[in-house]
Amino acid sequence: MDWNELEDACLACEKCPLCKTRTKVVIGIGNRNADIMFVGEAPGADEDKQGIPFVGAAGKHLDKFLASLGINRDDVYIANILKCRPPQNRDPLPEEQDVCIAYLREQVKLIKPKIIVCLGRIAAMRLIDPEFRITKMHGKIYKRGAFYISAVYHPSALLRDPSKNEDMYKDLKAIKKLLKEIS
Ligand code: URA
């Protein structure tokens, strides 16, 4: 698939019932040649309205961390496990993830990031380990084939519990250091 085919497929997707309640499909945003790709959970209300991932409060919080590390949003690529918003922001269902993950795989193939960073438990459980425990395993770096993968706290979790901000900063700093080492 090329980018146009992928976008067309996502925009026309009716593979799960979320297509009936979505306003916009949220495919992803950022640099298509990025070394770092962030993967969140699913669009929320703001993302569903605008068709862009992480534009609400959680996204603004993520932007602050990126800025404090000298990373521009345009340097990275940001997507989600699900391309459509689950009603009331409930957790994505396994069957929704099963069908939607194919689009994310195509995005990874096209971008070929050096490092994938899962934002929160849902993405980490899907992409790293079904038993992933974010409180214990955040910041650990795994090698998977051609890329490294890690998970950090979801920015919404940081807004609920600011005591985790320091861990987030440390984890992202280590990821930036890894990128420098492997580049
Ligand atoms: N939370 C997510 O996981 N993804 C978004 O795009 C917005 C909020």
mmCIF file of C-alpha atoms and ligand atoms in Angstrom:
data_model
loop_
_atom_site.group_PDB
_atom_site.id
_atom_site.type_symbol
_atom_site.label_atom_id
_atom_site.label_comp_id
_atom_site.label_asym_id
_atom_site.label_seq_id
_atom_site.Cartn_x
_atom_site.Cartn_y
_atom_site.Cartn_z
ATOM 1 C CA MET A 1 0.000 0.000 0.000
ATOM 2 C CA ASP A 2 1.172 3.551 -0.628
ATOM 3 C CA TRP A 3 0.025 6.558 1.402
ATOM 4 C CA ASN A 4 -2.859 7.387 -0.933
ATOM 5 C CA GLU A 5 -4.175 3.834 -0.866
ATOM 6 C CA LEU A 6 -3.854 3.722 2.896
ATOM 7 C CA GLU A 7 -5.684 7.015 3.368
ATOM 8 C CA ASP A 8 -8.469 5.990 0.987
ATOM 9 C CA ALA A 9 -8.871 2.657 2.777
ATOM 10 C CA CYS A 10 -9.054 4.322 6.209
ATOM 11 C CA LEU A 11 -11.502 7.004 5.077
ATOM 12 C CA ALA A 12 -13.831 4.409 3.541
ATOM 13 C CA CYS A 13 -13.407 1.843 6.336
ATOM 14 C CA GLU A 14 -16.545 0.104 7.598
ATOM 15 C CA LYS A 15 -14.822 -2.873 9.195
ATOM 16 C CA CYS A 16 -16.177 -2.174 12.684
ATOM 17 C CA PRO A 17 -19.218 -0.390 14.132
ATOM 18 C CA LEU A 18 -17.179 2.707 15.102
ATOM 19 C CA CYS A 19 -17.600 3.858 11.492
ATOM 20 C CA LYS A 20 -21.242 4.625 12.333
ATOM 21 C CA THR A 21 -20.473 6.958 15.238
ATOM 22 C CA ARG A 22 -17.269 8.645 14.050
ATOM 23 C CA THR A 23 -17.213 12.217 12.774
ATOM 24 C CA LYS A 24 -13.757 11.969 11.193
ATOM 25 C CA VAL A 25 -11.281 9.159 10.694
ATOM 26 C CA VAL A 26 -8.071 10.023 12.522
ATOM 27 C CA ILE A 27 -5.268 8.498 10.460
ATOM 28 C CA GLY A 28 -2.125 10.143 11.807
ATOM 29 C CA ILE A 29 -0.056 13.283 11.636
ATOM 30 C CA GLY A 30 3.551 14.324 11.310
ATOM 31 C CA ASN A 31 6.687 13.479 9.436
ATOM 32 C CA ARG A 32 6.308 10.460 7.168
ATOM 33 C CA ASN A 33 10.079 9.918 7.381
ATOM 34 C CA ALA A 34 10.164 10.214 11.168
ATOM 35 C CA ASP A 35 12.651 8.239 13.251
ATOM 36 C CA ILE A 36 10.225 8.231 16.174
ATOM 37 C CA MET A 37 6.606 7.174 15.876
ATOM 38 C CA PHE A 38 4.197 7.623 18.796
ATOM 39 C CA VAL A 39 1.174 5.364 19.045
ATOM 40 C CA GLY A 40 -1.733 6.264 21.323
ATOM 41 C CA GLU A 41 -4.956 4.489 22.034
ATOM 42 C CA ALA A 42 -7.815 5.992 20.066
ATOM 43 C CA PRO A 43 -9.166 9.413 19.100
ATOM 44 C CA GLY A 44 -11.080 11.371 21.734
ATOM 45 C CA ALA A 45 -13.771 13.997 21.164
ATOM 46 C CA ASP A 46 -11.447 16.756 19.884
ATOM 47 C CA GLU A 47 -9.577 14.378 17.595
ATOM 48 C CA ASP A 48 -12.855 13.002 16.232
ATOM 49 C CA LYS A 49 -13.956 16.550 15.376
ATOM 50 C CA GLN A 50 -10.675 17.625 13.774
ATOM 51 C CA GLY A 51 -9.413 14.357 12.274
ATOM 52 C CA ILE A 52 -5.981 14.853 13.899
ATOM 53 C CA PRO A 53 -4.514 12.769 16.741
ATOM 54 C CA PHE A 54 -3.656 14.263 20.134
ATOM 55 C CA VAL A 55 -5.072 17.760 19.651
ATOM 56 C CA GLY A 56 -7.027 17.868 22.936
ATOM 57 C CA ALA A 57 -5.757 18.361 26.498
ATOM 58 C CA ALA A 58 -3.676 15.157 26.427
ATOM 59 C CA GLY A 59 -2.085 16.196 23.139
ATOM 60 C CA LYS A 60 -1.174 19.625 24.474
ATOM 61 C CA HIS A 61 0.463 17.953 27.463
ATOM 62 C CA LEU A 62 2.404 15.647 25.108
ATOM 63 C CA ASP A 63 3.524 18.687 23.099
ATOM 64 C CA LYS A 64 4.958 20.258 26.269
ATOM 65 C CA PHE A 65 7.123 17.201 26.890
ATOM 66 C CA LEU A 66 8.299 17.096 23.295
ATOM 67 C CA ALA A 67 9.133 20.805 23.404
ATOM 68 C CA SER A 68 11.048 20.463 26.681
ATOM 69 C CA LEU A 69 13.209 17.815 24.997
ATOM 70 C CA GLY A 70 13.715 19.931 21.898
ATOM 71 C CA ILE A 71 11.515 17.666 19.810
ATOM 72 C CA ASN A 72 9.139 19.331 17.379
ATOM 73 C CA ARG A 73 5.776 17.719 16.629
ATOM 74 C CA ASP A 74 6.771 17.927 12.949
ATOM 75 C CA ASP A 75 9.847 15.750 13.612
ATOM 76 C CA VAL A 76 7.782 12.761 14.735
ATOM 77 C CA TYR A 77 4.752 10.845 13.507
ATOM 78 C CA ILE A 78 1.737 10.347 15.771
ATOM 79 C CA ALA A 79 -1.014 7.767 15.280
ATOM 80 C CA ASN A 80 -3.313 5.582 17.354
ATOM 81 C CA ILE A 81 -4.204 1.900 17.615
ATOM 82 C CA LEU A 82 -7.768 2.829 16.541
ATOM 83 C CA LYS A 83 -8.534 5.307 13.768
ATOM 84 C CA CYS A 84 -12.078 6.032 15.004
ATOM 85 C CA ARG A 85 -13.354 7.294 18.347
ATOM 86 C CA PRO A 86 -14.952 4.790 20.712
ATOM 87 C CA PRO A 87 -18.182 6.253 22.156
ATOM 88 C CA GLN A 88 -17.658 8.033 25.508
ATOM 89 C CA ASN A 89 -13.906 7.346 25.103
ATOM 90 C CA ARG A 90 -14.294 3.788 26.390
ATOM 91 C CA ASP A 91 -11.327 1.454 25.965
ATOM 92 C CA PRO A 92 -10.968 0.048 22.434
ATOM 93 C CA LEU A 93 -12.502 -3.442 22.203
ATOM 94 C CA PRO A 94 -10.208 -6.330 21.166
ATOM 95 C CA GLU A 95 -12.245 -6.899 17.991
ATOM 96 C CA GLU A 96 -11.922 -3.199 17.037
ATOM 97 C CA GLN A 97 -8.174 -3.380 17.559
ATOM 98 C CA ASP A 98 -7.945 -6.630 15.573
ATOM 99 C CA VAL A 99 -9.308 -5.017 12.419
ATOM 100 C CA CYS A 100 -7.786 -1.549 12.801
ATOM 101 C CA ILE A 101 -4.236 -2.692 13.583
ATOM 102 C CA ALA A 102 -3.735 -3.590 9.909
ATOM 103 C CA TYR A 103 -3.749 0.127 9.043
ATOM 104 C CA LEU A 104 -1.168 0.881 11.717
ATOM 105 C CA ARG A 105 1.044 -1.916 10.361
ATOM 106 C CA GLU A 106 0.887 -0.300 6.913
ATOM 107 C CA GLN A 107 1.840 3.056 8.464
ATOM 108 C CA VAL A 108 4.838 1.457 10.195
ATOM 109 C CA LYS A 109 5.903 -0.163 6.892
ATOM 110 C CA LEU A 110 5.724 3.193 5.111
ATOM 111 C CA ILE A 111 7.401 5.286 7.811
ATOM 112 C CA LYS A 112 9.998 2.713 8.900
ATOM 113 C CA PRO A 113 10.613 4.447 12.238
ATOM 114 C CA LYS A 114 13.708 3.581 14.236
ATOM 115 C CA ILE A 115 11.765 3.744 17.512
ATOM 116 C CA ILE A 116 8.073 3.228 18.269
ATOM 117 C CA VAL A 117 6.821 4.774 21.498
ATOM 118 C CA CYS A 118 3.536 3.478 22.859
ATOM 119 C CA LEU A 119 1.549 6.130 24.684
ATOM 120 C CA GLY A 120 -0.105 4.242 27.533
ATOM 121 C CA ARG A 121 -1.178 0.781 28.496
ATOM 122 C CA ILE A 122 -3.543 -0.022 25.629
ATOM 123 C CA ALA A 123 -0.949 0.548 22.893
ATOM 124 C CA ALA A 124 1.745 -1.206 24.941
ATOM 125 C CA MET A 125 -0.441 -4.261 25.516
ATOM 126 C CA ARG A 126 -1.178 -4.443 21.825
ATOM 127 C CA LEU A 127 2.282 -3.724 20.436
ATOM 128 C CA ILE A 128 4.697 -4.992 23.103
ATOM 129 C CA ASP A 129 3.162 -7.579 25.418
ATOM 130 C CA PRO A 130 -0.474 -8.468 26.265
ATOM 131 C CA GLU A 131 0.611 -8.611 29.924
ATOM 132 C CA PHE A 132 2.273 -5.167 29.823
ATOM 133 C CA ARG A 133 2.088 -3.334 33.179
ATOM 134 C CA ILE A 134 2.676 0.343 32.513
ATOM 135 C CA THR A 135 3.607 1.255 36.111
ATOM 136 C CA LYS A 136 6.328 -1.426 36.176
ATOM 137 C CA MET A 137 7.459 -1.508 32.553
ATOM 138 C CA HIS A 138 7.292 2.096 31.297
ATOM 139 C CA GLY A 139 10.571 3.305 29.840
ATOM 140 C CA LYS A 140 11.975 -0.186 29.174
ATOM 141 C CA ILE A 141 13.312 -0.487 25.673
ATOM 142 C CA TYR A 142 12.704 -3.611 23.603
ATOM 143 C CA LYS A 143 14.221 -4.554 20.243
ATOM 144 C CA ARG A 144 11.696 -5.910 17.756
ATOM 145 C CA GLY A 145 13.097 -6.785 14.356
ATOM 146 C CA ALA A 146 14.153 -3.614 12.590
ATOM 147 C CA PHE A 147 13.052 -1.216 15.321
ATOM 148 C CA TYR A 148 13.116 -0.479 19.012
ATOM 149 C CA ILE A 149 9.887 -0.161 20.945
ATOM 150 C CA SER A 150 9.104 1.341 24.333
ATOM 151 C CA ALA A 151 6.089 2.564 26.272
ATOM 152 C CA VAL A 152 5.566 5.670 28.362
ATOM 153 C CA TYR A 153 2.609 6.850 30.416
ATOM 154 C CA HIS A 154 -0.373 8.106 28.450
ATOM 155 C CA PRO A 155 -0.493 11.934 28.653
ATOM 156 C CA SER A 156 -4.051 11.701 30.067
ATOM 157 C CA ALA A 157 -2.721 9.591 32.947
ATOM 158 C CA LEU A 158 -0.165 12.350 33.625
ATOM 159 C CA LEU A 159 -2.905 14.964 33.722
ATOM 160 C CA ARG A 160 -4.744 12.851 36.297
ATOM 161 C CA ASP A 161 -1.560 12.165 38.292
ATOM 162 C CA PRO A 162 1.149 14.814 37.793
ATOM 163 C CA SER A 163 3.524 12.886 40.081
ATOM 164 C CA LYS A 164 4.194 10.701 37.022
ATOM 165 C CA ASN A 165 5.466 13.654 34.951
ATOM 166 C CA GLU A 166 9.044 13.104 36.095
ATOM 167 C CA ASP A 167 9.009 9.469 34.921
ATOM 168 C CA MET A 168 7.637 10.604 31.561
ATOM 169 C CA TYR A 169 10.400 13.147 31.164
ATOM 170 C CA LYS A 170 13.101 10.598 32.075
ATOM 171 C CA ASP A 171 11.654 7.960 29.737
ATOM 172 C CA LEU A 172 11.458 10.329 26.765
ATOM 173 C CA LYS A 173 14.952 11.626 27.475
ATOM 174 C CA ALA A 174 16.289 8.036 27.388
ATOM 175 C CA ILE A 175 14.462 7.440 24.104
ATOM 176 C CA LYS A 176 16.006 10.578 22.620
ATOM 177 C CA LYS A 177 19.440 9.391 23.785
ATOM 178 C CA LEU A 178 18.867 5.974 22.197
ATOM 179 C CA LEU A 179 17.939 7.642 18.915
ATOM 180 C CA LYS A 180 21.162 9.620 18.972
ATOM 181 C CA GLU A 181 23.163 6.456 19.641
ATOM 182 C CA ILE A 182 21.631 4.460 16.804
ATOM 183 C CA SER A 183 21.538 7.274 14.249
HETATM 184 N N1 URA B 1 -5.802 9.888 23.425
HETATM 185 C C1 URA B 1 -5.275 9.004 22.546
HETATM 186 O O1 URA B 1 -4.890 7.898 22.900
HETATM 187 N N2 URA B 1 -5.191 9.397 21.278
HETATM 188 C C2 URA B 1 -5.563 10.582 20.822
HETATM 189 O O2 URA B 1 -5.428 10.846 19.643
HETATM 190 C C3 URA B 1 -6.099 11.481 21.770
HETATM 191 C C4 URA B 1 -6.211 11.128 23.051
#
